[in-house]
Coordinates of C-alpha atoms in Angstrom, one line a residue:
M894 CA 24.2 46.8 -23.2
I895 CA 23.2 44.3 -20.2
N896 CA 20.2 43.0 -22.5
R897 CA 23.3 42.4 -24.8
L898 CA 25.2 40.7 -23.1
T899 CA 23.2 38.8 -21.4
F900 CA 21.9 36.8 -25.1
F901 CA 24.8 36.8 -25.8
L902 CA 25.5 34.4 -22.6
V903 CA 21.9 33.0 -22.6
A904 CA 23.2 31.8 -26.6
A905 CA 26.5 30.3 -24.5
L906 CA 25.4 28.2 -21.6
A907 CA 23.0 26.9 -25.0
M908 CA 25.9 26.3 -27.6
A909 CA 27.6 24.3 -24.8
A910 CA 24.2 22.2 -23.5
S911 CA 23.7 21.3 -27.0
A912 CA 27.4 19.9 -27.1
A913 CA 27.7 18.3 -24.2
A914 CA 24.1 16.4 -25.7
E915 CA 25.8 15.7 -28.8
K916 CA 26.5 11.6 -29.4
V917 CA 29.1 9.6 -32.3
D918 CA 27.9 9.1 -35.3
I919 CA 27.1 6.5 -36.7
E920 CA 25.9 4.8 -40.2
F921 CA 24.8 1.2 -41.3
A922 CA 25.8 -1.5 -43.7
G923 CA 24.5 -4.7 -44.7
D924 CA 20.3 -5.5 -43.7
R925 CA 19.8 -2.2 -42.5
P926 CA 18.2 -2.0 -39.3
N927 CA 14.4 -2.1 -37.6
G928 CA 13.6 0.7 -36.4
E929 CA 13.4 -0.3 -32.3
L930 CA 16.9 -1.5 -32.6
R931 CA 17.5 1.7 -33.5
S932 CA 16.3 2.5 -31.6
V933 CA 18.0 0.5 -29.1
L934 CA 21.6 2.1 -30.6
Q935 CA 20.8 5.1 -29.9
N936 CA 20.6 5.5 -26.7
A937 CA 23.1 2.6 -25.7
L938 CA 25.7 6.0 -27.2
A939 CA 26.4 8.0 -23.7
D940 CA 26.1 12.2 -24.3
E941 CA 29.2 13.1 -25.4
S942 CA 31.5 16.4 -25.5
T943 CA 33.6 17.8 -28.2
P944 CA 36.4 16.1 -29.7
Q945 CA 39.1 18.7 -29.2
T946 CA 41.9 16.2 -30.6
A947 CA 41.6 13.4 -32.1
L948 CA 42.4 10.9 -29.9
E949 CA 40.3 11.7 -27.8
A950 CA 37.8 11.4 -30.8
R951 CA 39.2 8.2 -30.9
R952 CA 39.0 7.4 -27.1
Q953 CA 34.6 8.3 -27.7
G954 CA 34.3 6.2 -30.9
R955 CA 36.3 3.9 -28.7
R956 CA 33.4 3.7 -26.2
A957 CA 30.2 4.3 -27.8
A958 CA 31.5 1.0 -30.4
E959 CA 31.7 -1.4 -26.7
A960 CA 28.4 -0.1 -26.1
V961 CA 26.8 -0.5 -29.6
R962 CA 27.3 -4.3 -29.5
S963 CA 27.0 -4.8 -25.6
A964 CA 23.3 -3.5 -27.2
L965 CA 23.3 -5.6 -30.2
N966 CA 24.7 -8.6 -27.9
S967 CA 21.8 -7.9 -26.1
E968 CA 19.1 -7.5 -29.2
G969 CA 20.8 -11.5 -30.4
Y970 CA 22.7 -10.5 -32.0
Y971 CA 26.2 -12.3 -31.4
D972 CA 28.9 -11.0 -34.8
P973 CA 28.4 -7.8 -35.3
Q974 CA 31.3 -6.4 -37.1
I975 CA 32.3 -2.7 -35.4
D976 CA 35.0 -0.3 -37.4
L977 CA 35.7 2.9 -36.8
A978 CA 36.6 5.6 -38.2
V979 CA 38.1 9.7 -37.0
L980 CA 36.9 11.9 -39.8
G981 CA 38.7 16.1 -40.0
T982 CA 41.7 17.2 -38.3
D983 CA 40.6 20.7 -37.2
A984 CA 37.0 19.3 -35.7
P985 CA 37.8 15.1 -35.7
E986 CA 34.9 13.6 -34.8
A987 CA 34.1 9.5 -34.6
R988 CA 31.9 7.5 -36.5
L989 CA 30.8 3.9 -36.5
R990 CA 30.6 1.8 -39.7
I991 CA 27.9 -1.1 -38.0
D992 CA 26.9 -4.3 -39.7
T993 CA 25.3 -6.2 -37.3
G994 CA 25.5 -9.8 -38.9
P995 CA 23.0 -12.4 -38.5
R996 CA 20.3 -12.7 -35.3
F997 CA 20.7 -15.5 -32.8
A998 CA 18.4 -18.4 -32.1
L999 CA 18.4 -20.7 -30.1
G1000 CA 18.9 -23.9 -31.0
R1001 CA 19.1 -27.1 -28.9
V1002 CA 17.3 -25.9 -25.3
K1003 CA 18.3 -28.8 -23.3
V1004 CA 17.5 -29.3 -19.1
S1005 CA 19.2 -32.1 -16.8
F1006 CA 18.6 -33.3 -14.0
V1007 CA 21.8 -33.8 -11.3
G1008 CA 21.4 -36.2 -9.1
T1009 CA 17.8 -36.7 -8.0
S1010 CA 15.4 -36.7 -10.7
P1011 CA 11.6 -35.2 -10.1
T1012 CA 8.7 -37.1 -11.1
E1013 CA 7.9 -38.0 -14.9
A1014 CA 4.4 -35.8 -14.1
D1015 CA 7.0 -33.2 -12.9
Q1016 CA 9.8 -33.0 -15.8
D1017 CA 7.2 -32.9 -18.1
L1018 CA 6.9 -30.0 -16.9
I1019 CA 9.5 -28.2 -16.5
R1020 CA 10.2 -29.3 -20.4
N1021 CA 6.3 -28.2 -21.4
G1022 CA 6.8 -25.0 -19.7
L1023 CA 10.1 -24.0 -20.4
P1024 CA 9.7 -19.9 -21.9
V1025 CA 12.6 -20.6 -24.1
R1026 CA 12.5 -23.0 -27.5
A1027 CA 15.0 -23.7 -30.5
G1028 CA 14.0 -21.1 -33.0
R1029 CA 13.6 -18.4 -31.3
P1030 CA 15.9 -15.3 -31.1
A1031 CA 18.6 -16.1 -28.5
I1032 CA 18.0 -13.2 -26.5
P1033 CA 20.0 -13.4 -23.3
A1034 CA 17.6 -11.7 -21.3
D1035 CA 15.0 -14.6 -21.8
V1036 CA 18.2 -17.4 -21.4
I1037 CA 18.7 -15.6 -18.0
D1038 CA 14.9 -15.7 -16.6
A1039 CA 14.1 -19.1 -17.9
E1040 CA 16.6 -20.3 -14.8
R1041 CA 15.3 -18.6 -12.5
W1042 CA 11.4 -19.8 -14.0
I1043 CA 13.0 -23.5 -14.0
T1044 CA 14.1 -23.4 -9.3
N1045 CA 10.6 -21.1 -8.7
E1046 CA 8.2 -24.3 -11.0
L1047 CA 10.1 -27.1 -9.1
R1048 CA 9.3 -25.5 -5.8
N1049 CA 6.3 -25.2 -5.9
A1050 CA 6.2 -28.3 -7.2
G1051 CA 7.5 -29.2 -3.8
Y1052 CA 11.1 -28.9 -4.7
P1053 CA 12.2 -26.6 -1.5
Y1054 CA 16.2 -26.8 -3.0
A1055 CA 15.9 -27.3 -6.4
E1056 CA 19.1 -25.0 -8.0
V1057 CA 20.4 -24.7 -11.7
D1058 CA 23.7 -25.5 -11.0
E1059 CA 25.2 -24.6 -14.2
R1060 CA 24.4 -22.9 -17.5
R1061 CA 26.0 -24.1 -20.2
V1062 CA 25.4 -22.2 -23.3
I1063 CA 26.9 -23.4 -26.9
G1064 CA 27.0 -20.8 -29.8
D1065 CA 27.5 -22.1 -33.9
R1066 CA 28.4 -18.9 -35.7
D1067 CA 28.0 -21.1 -39.4
A1068 CA 24.2 -22.1 -38.1
E1069 CA 23.9 -19.5 -36.6
T1070 CA 22.1 -21.3 -33.4
L1071 CA 22.7 -21.5 -29.0
S1072 CA 22.2 -24.2 -27.5
V1073 CA 21.3 -24.0 -24.2
T1074 CA 21.5 -27.1 -21.6
Y1075 CA 20.3 -26.0 -18.1
E1076 CA 22.3 -28.4 -15.5
T1077 CA 19.7 -28.9 -12.1
R1078 CA 19.8 -30.3 -9.1
T1079 CA 16.0 -30.8 -7.7
G1080 CA 16.4 -32.2 -4.1
P1081 CA 14.2 -34.6 -2.2
R1082 CA 10.9 -33.9 -3.0
V1083 CA 9.1 -32.3 0.7
V1084 CA 6.2 -32.8 2.3
F1085 CA 5.0 -31.1 5.2
G1086 CA 5.4 -32.9 8.9
E1087 CA 4.0 -31.3 12.4
T1088 CA 4.7 -27.6 13.0
R1089 CA 6.4 -26.5 15.9
F1090 CA 6.4 -24.0 18.0
P1091 CA 8.0 -23.1 21.4
N1092 CA 7.4 -24.3 24.4
E1093 CA 9.7 -22.3 27.4
K1094 CA 8.9 -19.0 27.7
M1095 CA 5.5 -18.4 26.0
K1096 CA 2.5 -17.0 26.9
T1097 CA 0.4 -17.6 23.9
K1098 CA -1.2 -21.1 22.9
A1099 CA -0.1 -23.7 20.7
S1100 CA -3.6 -24.5 20.0
Y1101 CA -3.9 -20.8 18.8
L1102 CA -1.8 -20.1 16.7
D1103 CA -2.5 -24.4 14.8
R1104 CA -5.6 -21.5 13.5
L1105 CA -2.9 -19.4 11.6
I1106 CA -1.4 -22.8 10.0
P1107 CA -2.3 -22.4 5.8
Y1108 CA -1.7 -25.7 4.8
E1109 CA -2.0 -29.6 6.8
A1110 CA 1.0 -31.7 7.7
G1111 CA 0.8 -34.9 4.6
E1112 CA 0.5 -32.4 2.0
V1113 CA 3.1 -31.4 -0.7
Y1114 CA 5.4 -28.5 0.3
D1115 CA 4.3 -25.7 -1.3
P1116 CA 6.7 -21.5 -1.3
A1117 CA 3.5 -20.0 -0.7
A1118 CA 0.9 -21.6 2.2
L1119 CA 5.0 -20.9 4.0
S1120 CA 5.8 -17.2 3.2
Q1121 CA 1.6 -17.1 4.4
F1122 CA 1.6 -18.7 7.2
N1123 CA 5.1 -15.6 7.7
T1124 CA 2.7 -12.9 6.7
R1125 CA -0.5 -14.7 9.4
L1126 CA 1.8 -15.0 12.5
A1127 CA 4.0 -10.7 11.2
E1128 CA -0.1 -10.1 11.5
T1129 CA -0.9 -10.7 14.8
R1130 CA 1.3 -7.8 15.9
M1131 CA 2.0 -9.8 19.0
F1132 CA 5.9 -10.9 18.2
K1133 CA 9.1 -9.0 17.6
V1134 CA 10.4 -12.0 16.0
A1135 CA 7.4 -14.7 14.5
R1136 CA 9.4 -16.9 11.2
A1137 CA 8.8 -20.1 10.1
D1138 CA 11.5 -22.6 8.3
L1139 CA 11.4 -26.2 7.3
T1140 CA 14.2 -28.2 9.6
N1141 CA 17.3 -28.9 8.6
E1142 CA 16.8 -32.5 8.9
P1143 CA 14.3 -35.1 7.6
S1144 CA 11.7 -35.8 10.3
G1145 CA 11.1 -39.0 8.0
E1146 CA 9.7 -40.1 4.9
T1147 CA 6.3 -40.8 3.0
E1148 CA 5.4 -44.5 1.6
D1149 CA 6.8 -43.0 -2.1
G1150 CA 9.5 -42.0 -0.4
Q1151 CA 9.1 -38.1 -0.3
E1152 CA 10.9 -36.6 2.7
I1153 CA 8.7 -35.3 6.1
R1154 CA 10.8 -32.0 7.0
D1155 CA 8.9 -30.1 10.9
V1156 CA 7.9 -26.3 10.6
V1157 CA 10.2 -25.0 13.3
V1158 CA 8.9 -22.1 14.6
T1159 CA 10.8 -18.8 15.6
L1160 CA 8.7 -16.6 17.7
T1161 CA 10.1 -13.5 20.7
E1162 CA 6.7 -12.1 22.1
R1163 CA 6.3 -8.4 22.1
P1164 CA 5.5 -6.5 26.1
Q1165 CA 1.6 -6.9 26.7
N1166 CA 1.1 -3.8 27.7
S1167 CA 1.2 -0.7 26.2
I1168 CA -0.1 3.1 26.4
G1169 CA -0.7 5.5 23.7
L1170 CA -1.5 9.8 24.3
G1171 CA -2.1 11.5 21.5
G1172 CA -3.8 15.2 21.9
K1173 CA -6.0 18.3 19.7
Y1174 CA -7.0 21.8 19.8
S1175 CA -8.2 23.7 16.9
T1176 CA -9.8 26.9 17.7
S1177 CA -14.0 26.2 17.7
E1178 CA -13.3 22.8 19.4
G1179 CA -10.7 23.5 21.9
F1180 CA -8.0 21.3 23.7
G1181 CA -8.1 17.7 24.1
L1182 CA -6.3 14.9 24.7
N1183 CA -6.4 11.2 25.0
A1184 CA -4.9 7.6 26.0
E1185 CA -5.1 4.2 25.5
L1186 CA -4.1 1.5 27.1
T1187 CA -3.5 -1.9 25.3
R1188 CA -3.2 -5.6 26.6
R1189 CA -2.2 -8.1 23.8
N1190 CA -2.8 -12.0 24.1
L1191 CA -5.0 -11.7 27.7
T1192 CA -6.3 -14.9 27.1
R1193 CA -3.3 -16.1 25.8
R1194 CA -5.7 -15.9 22.2
G1195 CA -4.1 -13.5 20.2
D1196 CA -7.2 -11.1 21.7
V1197 CA -6.6 -7.3 22.1
L1198 CA -8.1 -5.5 25.7
S1199 CA -7.7 -1.9 24.8
A1200 CA -9.3 1.1 27.4
D1201 CA -9.4 4.3 24.9
L1202 CA -10.4 7.2 28.1
T1203 CA -10.9 11.3 25.5
V1204 CA -11.0 13.7 27.3
A1205 CA -11.8 17.1 25.4
E1206 CA -13.8 21.1 26.2
L1207 CA -16.5 19.0 23.8
E1208 CA -16.9 15.3 24.8
Q1209 CA -15.6 13.2 27.6
S1210 CA -15.6 9.2 27.2
L1211 CA -14.7 5.6 27.9
E1212 CA -14.8 3.2 24.9
V1213 CA -13.4 -1.2 25.8
I1214 CA -13.3 -2.8 23.3
W1215 CA -12.3 -5.8 23.7
R1216 CA -11.1 -7.6 20.6
R1217 CA -10.6 -12.0 19.5
P1218 CA -9.3 -11.7 16.4
N1219 CA -9.6 -15.7 14.8
E1220 CA -12.0 -16.8 16.9
F1221 CA -13.8 -18.8 14.7
G1222 CA -10.6 -19.1 11.6
Y1223 CA -8.0 -17.2 11.0
G1224 CA -9.8 -14.8 9.6
R1225 CA -12.6 -13.7 11.4
G1226 CA -13.1 -12.6 14.3
L1227 CA -15.0 -12.0 17.0
V1228 CA -15.4 -8.2 18.4
L1229 CA -17.0 -7.0 21.7
S1230 CA -17.0 -3.2 23.8
A1231 CA -18.9 -1.0 25.7
G1232 CA -18.7 2.4 26.8
V1233 CA -20.1 5.9 27.8
K1234 CA -19.9 9.2 26.7
N1235 CA -20.9 12.8 27.5
E1236 CA -20.7 15.5 24.9
T1237 CA -21.7 18.7 25.0
T1238 CA -21.7 20.8 21.5
D1239 CA -23.3 24.3 20.6
A1240 CA -25.8 21.8 18.1
Y1241 CA -26.6 19.6 21.5
D1242 CA -26.0 18.1 24.8
R1243 CA -26.0 14.0 25.3
Q1244 CA -25.3 11.3 27.5
A1245 CA -24.9 7.9 26.7
V1246 CA -24.3 4.1 27.5
F1247 CA -23.7 1.4 25.5
A1248 CA -22.3 -1.6 24.3
G1249 CA -22.3 -4.7 21.2
V1250 CA -20.9 -7.3 19.2
G1251 CA -19.1 -7.8 16.3
F1252 CA -18.5 -10.5 13.5
E1253 CA -15.0 -8.7 11.5
V1254 CA -13.8 -9.9 8.5
V1255 CA -10.1 -9.8 7.5
R1256 CA -9.9 -11.0 3.5
S1257 CA -6.1 -9.4 3.5
P1258 CA -4.4 -7.0 4.5
E1259 CA -6.2 -5.3 1.7
F1260 CA -9.8 -5.8 2.6
T1261 CA -11.7 -6.1 5.7
Y1262 CA -15.9 -6.0 6.3
S1263 CA -17.8 -6.2 9.8
Y1264 CA -21.5 -6.4 10.3
G1265 CA -23.1 -6.4 14.4
V1266 CA -25.9 -4.6 17.0
Q1267 CA -25.7 -1.8 19.0
G1268 CA -27.9 -1.1 21.9
E1269 CA -27.3 2.2 23.5
I1270 CA -29.6 4.3 26.5
A1271 CA -29.5 7.9 25.5
K1272 CA -30.2 11.1 27.5
E1273 CA -30.2 14.0 25.1
E1274 CA -31.3 18.2 24.6
D1275 CA -31.1 19.4 21.2
E1276 CA -32.9 22.9 20.4
Y1277 CA -35.9 20.2 19.8
G1278 CA -36.8 19.9 23.7
E1279 CA -34.9 16.8 25.6
R1280 CA -35.8 13.1 25.1
D1281 CA -35.1 10.5 26.9
L1282 CA -34.0 7.1 24.1
Q1283 CA -33.1 3.5 23.7
I1284 CA -31.5 2.4 20.1
V1285 CA -30.4 -0.9 18.6
S1286 CA -29.2 -0.8 15.3
V1287 CA -27.6 -2.9 13.3
Y1288 CA -24.1 -1.9 10.9
A1289 CA -22.7 -3.7 7.5
D1290 CA -19.3 -2.0 7.5
A1291 CA -16.6 -2.2 4.6
R1292 CA -13.3 -0.7 4.2
L1293 CA -10.5 -1.3 1.2
D1294 CA -7.4 0.3 0.7
K1295 CA -5.2 0.1 -1.6
T1296 CA -3.1 2.8 0.0
D1297 CA 1.5 2.7 0.9
S1298 CA 0.4 3.5 4.3
L1299 CA -2.4 3.7 7.4
L1300 CA -0.9 7.1 8.4
D1301 CA 0.4 9.5 5.6
P1302 CA 0.3 7.6 2.4
R1303 CA 2.1 8.8 -0.8
S1304 CA -0.6 7.2 -3.3
G1305 CA -3.2 4.5 -4.0
W1306 CA -6.6 5.1 -2.5
R1307 CA -9.0 4.1 0.1
A1308 CA -12.8 3.4 0.5
N1309 CA -15.6 2.6 3.3
A1310 CA -19.2 2.7 3.6
R1311 CA -21.3 1.2 7.4
V1312 CA -24.9 0.7 6.9
E1313 CA -26.6 1.0 9.5
P1314 CA -30.2 0.5 10.1
S1315 CA -31.7 1.1 13.9
Y1316 CA -35.1 1.6 15.4
A1317 CA -34.9 4.3 18.5
F1318 CA -37.8 3.9 20.8
G1319 CA -38.5 6.3 24.5
D1320 CA -39.6 9.2 24.0
E1321 CA -39.4 9.0 20.3
V1322 CA -40.8 6.1 18.0
S1323 CA -38.7 5.9 14.5
P1324 CA -37.0 3.3 12.2
Y1325 CA -34.7 5.3 10.4
V1326 CA -31.5 3.6 8.2
R1327 CA -28.4 5.9 8.1
S1328 CA -25.6 5.3 4.6
V1329 CA -22.6 6.5 4.7
G1330 CA -19.5 6.1 2.8
Q1331 CA -16.1 7.7 2.0
I1332 CA -12.9 7.1 -1.0
S1333 CA -9.7 9.5 -0.7
A1334 CA -6.5 9.3 -3.5
Y1335 CA -2.8 10.1 -3.4
V1336 CA -1.5 11.0 -6.0
P1337 CA 2.8 10.6 -6.9
F1338 CA 4.0 13.8 -8.9
D1339 CA 7.8 11.9 -8.7
E1340 CA 9.5 9.8 -8.3
D1341 CA 10.2 10.8 -4.5
R1342 CA 7.3 11.1 -4.2
K1343 CA 8.0 14.6 -2.4
F1344 CA 4.5 15.8 -4.3
V1345 CA 1.5 14.3 -3.6
L1346 CA -1.8 15.2 -4.4
A1347 CA -4.5 14.1 -2.3
G1348 CA -9.1 14.4 -3.2
R1349 CA -11.9 12.8 -0.7
F1350 CA -14.6 13.3 -1.0
K1351 CA -18.0 11.6 1.2
A1352 CA -21.5 11.6 0.9
G1353 CA -24.1 10.4 4.1
A1354 CA -27.2 10.1 3.8
V1355 CA -30.3 8.6 6.3
V1356 CA -34.0 8.1 5.1
G1357 CA -36.6 6.9 7.5
A1358 CA -37.3 9.6 9.7
D1359 CA -37.6 13.5 9.1
V1360 CA -35.1 15.4 11.8
E1361 CA -36.5 15.7 14.0
N1362 CA -37.4 12.1 15.5
L1363 CA -33.5 11.5 14.6
P1364 CA -31.4 10.6 17.2
V1365 CA -29.1 13.8 17.8
D1366 CA -25.0 12.2 16.7
T1367 CA -27.6 10.0 14.1
R1368 CA -27.8 13.3 12.7
F1369 CA -25.3 14.8 9.9
Y1370 CA -23.1 17.9 10.8
S1371 CA -19.7 19.5 9.1
G1372 CA -17.0 22.2 9.5
G1373 CA -13.7 21.5 11.7
G1374 CA -10.6 19.9 11.2
G1375 CA -12.6 16.4 10.0
S1376 CA -14.5 17.8 7.5
V1377 CA -14.3 21.8 6.1
R1378 CA -11.6 22.8 7.9
G1379 CA -12.1 27.2 7.7
Y1380 CA -16.0 26.6 10.0
A1381 CA -16.1 25.6 13.5
Y1382 CA -16.9 22.4 14.6
Q1383 CA -20.7 21.4 13.5
A1384 CA -21.2 24.7 11.6
I1385 CA -22.8 24.0 8.4
G1386 CA -26.3 22.9 7.8
P1387 CA -28.7 24.0 9.3
R1388 CA -29.5 27.1 12.4
A1389 CA -32.0 28.3 14.4
D1390 CA -32.7 31.5 14.6
D1391 CA -30.4 32.1 17.8
G1392 CA -26.8 30.3 15.0
T1393 CA -27.4 26.6 16.8
P1394 CA -26.5 24.0 14.6
L1395 CA -29.4 21.7 14.0
G1396 CA -27.8 18.8 12.0
G1397 CA -29.4 16.8 8.8
S1398 CA -30.2 14.3 7.1
S1399 CA -27.8 13.9 4.2
V1400 CA -24.2 15.9 3.7
I1401 CA -22.2 15.8 0.9
E1402 CA -18.3 16.8 1.4
A1403 CA -15.0 17.2 -0.8
S1404 CA -11.1 18.4 0.2
I1405 CA -8.1 18.5 -2.2
E1406 CA -4.8 19.3 -1.1
G1407 CA -1.1 19.5 -2.1
R1408 CA 1.4 18.5 -0.3
Y1409 CA 4.9 18.9 -0.3
A1410 CA 8.0 17.1 1.8
V1411 CA 10.0 20.4 1.7
R1412 CA 12.8 18.2 4.1
P1413 CA 12.6 13.9 4.9
N1414 CA 10.3 15.2 8.7
I1415 CA 7.7 18.5 7.4
G1416 CA 6.2 19.3 5.3
V1417 CA 3.8 22.0 3.8
V1418 CA 0.5 21.6 2.7
A1419 CA -2.9 24.1 0.5
F1420 CA -6.0 22.4 0.7
L1421 CA -9.2 23.2 -0.5
D1422 CA -12.7 22.0 1.1
A1423 CA -15.8 22.2 0.9
G1424 CA -19.3 20.8 2.6
A1425 CA -23.4 20.8 2.4
V1426 CA -25.9 19.2 5.1
S1427 CA -29.4 19.5 4.2
T1428 CA -32.9 19.0 6.0
S1429 CA -33.3 16.5 2.5
Q1430 CA -32.1 13.2 1.4
F1431 CA -29.7 14.1 -0.4
S1432 CA -27.6 16.6 -0.7
D1433 CA -25.5 18.1 -3.4
F1434 CA -22.9 21.4 -3.4
S1435 CA -25.7 24.8 -4.8
D1436 CA -25.5 25.8 -1.0
A1437 CA -22.5 24.3 -0.1
R1438 CA -19.2 26.0 2.0
Y1439 CA -16.2 26.7 0.5
G1440 CA -13.1 27.1 3.3
A1441 CA -9.2 27.5 1.9
G1442 CA -5.9 27.3 3.9
V1443 CA -2.2 26.0 4.3
G1444 CA -0.5 23.7 7.1
V1445 CA 2.3 21.9 8.2
R1446 CA 3.4 18.7 8.3
Y1447 CA 6.6 17.5 10.7
T1448 CA 6.4 13.8 10.5
T1449 CA 7.3 11.2 13.3
P1450 CA 6.9 7.7 13.9
A1451 CA 3.1 7.8 15.0
G1452 CA 2.1 10.0 12.0
P1453 CA 2.9 13.3 11.1
I1454 CA 2.0 16.2 13.4
R1455 CA -0.4 18.7 11.4
L1456 CA -1.3 22.9 11.4
D1457 CA -4.1 24.0 10.1
L1458 CA -5.3 27.6 9.2
A1459 CA -7.2 27.3 6.9
T1460 CA -9.9 30.8 6.0
P1461 CA -14.1 30.0 5.1
L1462 CA -14.8 31.3 1.2
N1463 CA -18.1 32.2 1.4
P1464 CA -18.6 32.8 5.7
T1465 CA -22.1 33.4 6.7
D1466 CA -22.6 36.0 10.0
F1467 CA -21.5 33.5 12.0
D1468 CA -18.7 32.1 11.2
D1469 CA -15.1 33.4 12.2
P1470 CA -12.3 34.3 9.7
V1471 CA -10.6 32.3 10.8
Q1472 CA -9.9 28.5 12.6
I1473 CA -6.4 27.0 13.7
Y1474 CA -5.6 23.4 14.3
I1475 CA -3.4 21.4 15.5
S1476 CA -4.2 16.8 15.8
I1477 CA -1.9 13.8 14.5
G1478 CA -2.5 12.5 11.7
Q1479 CA -2.8 13.8 7.8
A1480 CA -6.8 15.0 7.5
F1481 CA -7.3 12.4 4.9

């Protein structure tokens, strides 16, 4: 009895849903429209419930007639005949009989200029490039888009105040045409004058800001150049407010009658000092704290001096980095660095002092590359013994980021690669080249980006020296919260008889993670990681270790706080059954 009742309820609901999805019936008279137009008209009709009375059916028919008329007009049919009839009495139904009539074409299309006219060359540019022309279908969207095109083209040609004052449209039913006139006011043609920066209470030197200007005084006004200048000012991250605009009044006139307008820059500087704090915890690495002190604009030339202090159970370090962006012109900067580090891990003990200098190029917000040289003095101890080393390295690094967010990406992809030839001498003499690259991608599965599938692939290799002759931090290790979760830090790869990690000459890792936002600031994840480390020059997944788990994310302005619980799927005798990781930021 219950099953039968359930069947009838489901059937009733299905019938009700079907009824709610009905559309007003239409038929065509005259020339039948093509399939594309028929689809447009069908899509224009709203879903309607089954009418109970003739009056209700007529109301539905009138709504449908208006929707059809609007849809036909949008496709260039301006004189349709639409007849409404209500059929039946017990089950009334609205029906439309549609004669689309002719599709109107564009007649005369004219651009007239009010007030000061642009140069003959610019007038020809507008008239010859106009995207609407006589004889083409008179589509309203195309006519409106052409108005925006005229304005944009004139502004790009140096007329910053160009506007279409009026768009006059005249229809001719007998000729089946629409004629359009765009009355356009161009205003003066403008060239860039002086760029004026605020003088009061400004720490940043104007000579540095001059490097950000992408145009020269005397050049014809270009909105793209002014927009680029605003972007460059914002990218310095030194200002709360940064805006560059043309002055309201001209500062002069060129010999050929063009207005000269200066660019006035409004700036409000940020505080010079800031402090950042962070922390992490994992069952294998223990607790770790990080503090960063940043001093902006130390020399008043947009530079950034930062000191990064790490105090953790496995590592203590202090690194000072001095970035001098735009030192050699816009997008070409200098990076100076120095630091000390002490590491005490299961694989090795190491103390080092290092310094380096690099050249950094920002080609766009998405693409940067750098190269430089670094020197290091190190003392280390591992299963192969103790050694004192002096290491000189050169490097080249490139990064491409097509994601929508630096801290919590939900779409796009990013990739980075680094090649580092080095020469180590001291107790060991060995030249080698270390290369590593990684790519990650993020695919949303709904418009709100609540569910995101993220993937990562990493590969690296060292050539030129055997593992035992490599500095310990040059070798590859895998395992931990940033690589293969479920395993302890450095746990994947070759080991000594007592279980001490030895590191390898190559590494390969892959991860896949499903991320779902339960609430705007709370998310859950499920993940599968894999990694392999080998003493040969190339790793593969034949002896890989796999880990899987779940996690929780809590979104903050500084990035998501991450809690992951993971287990090894094919553990060795040295691996614990569960690992816990807590840190700030996504795993990748």
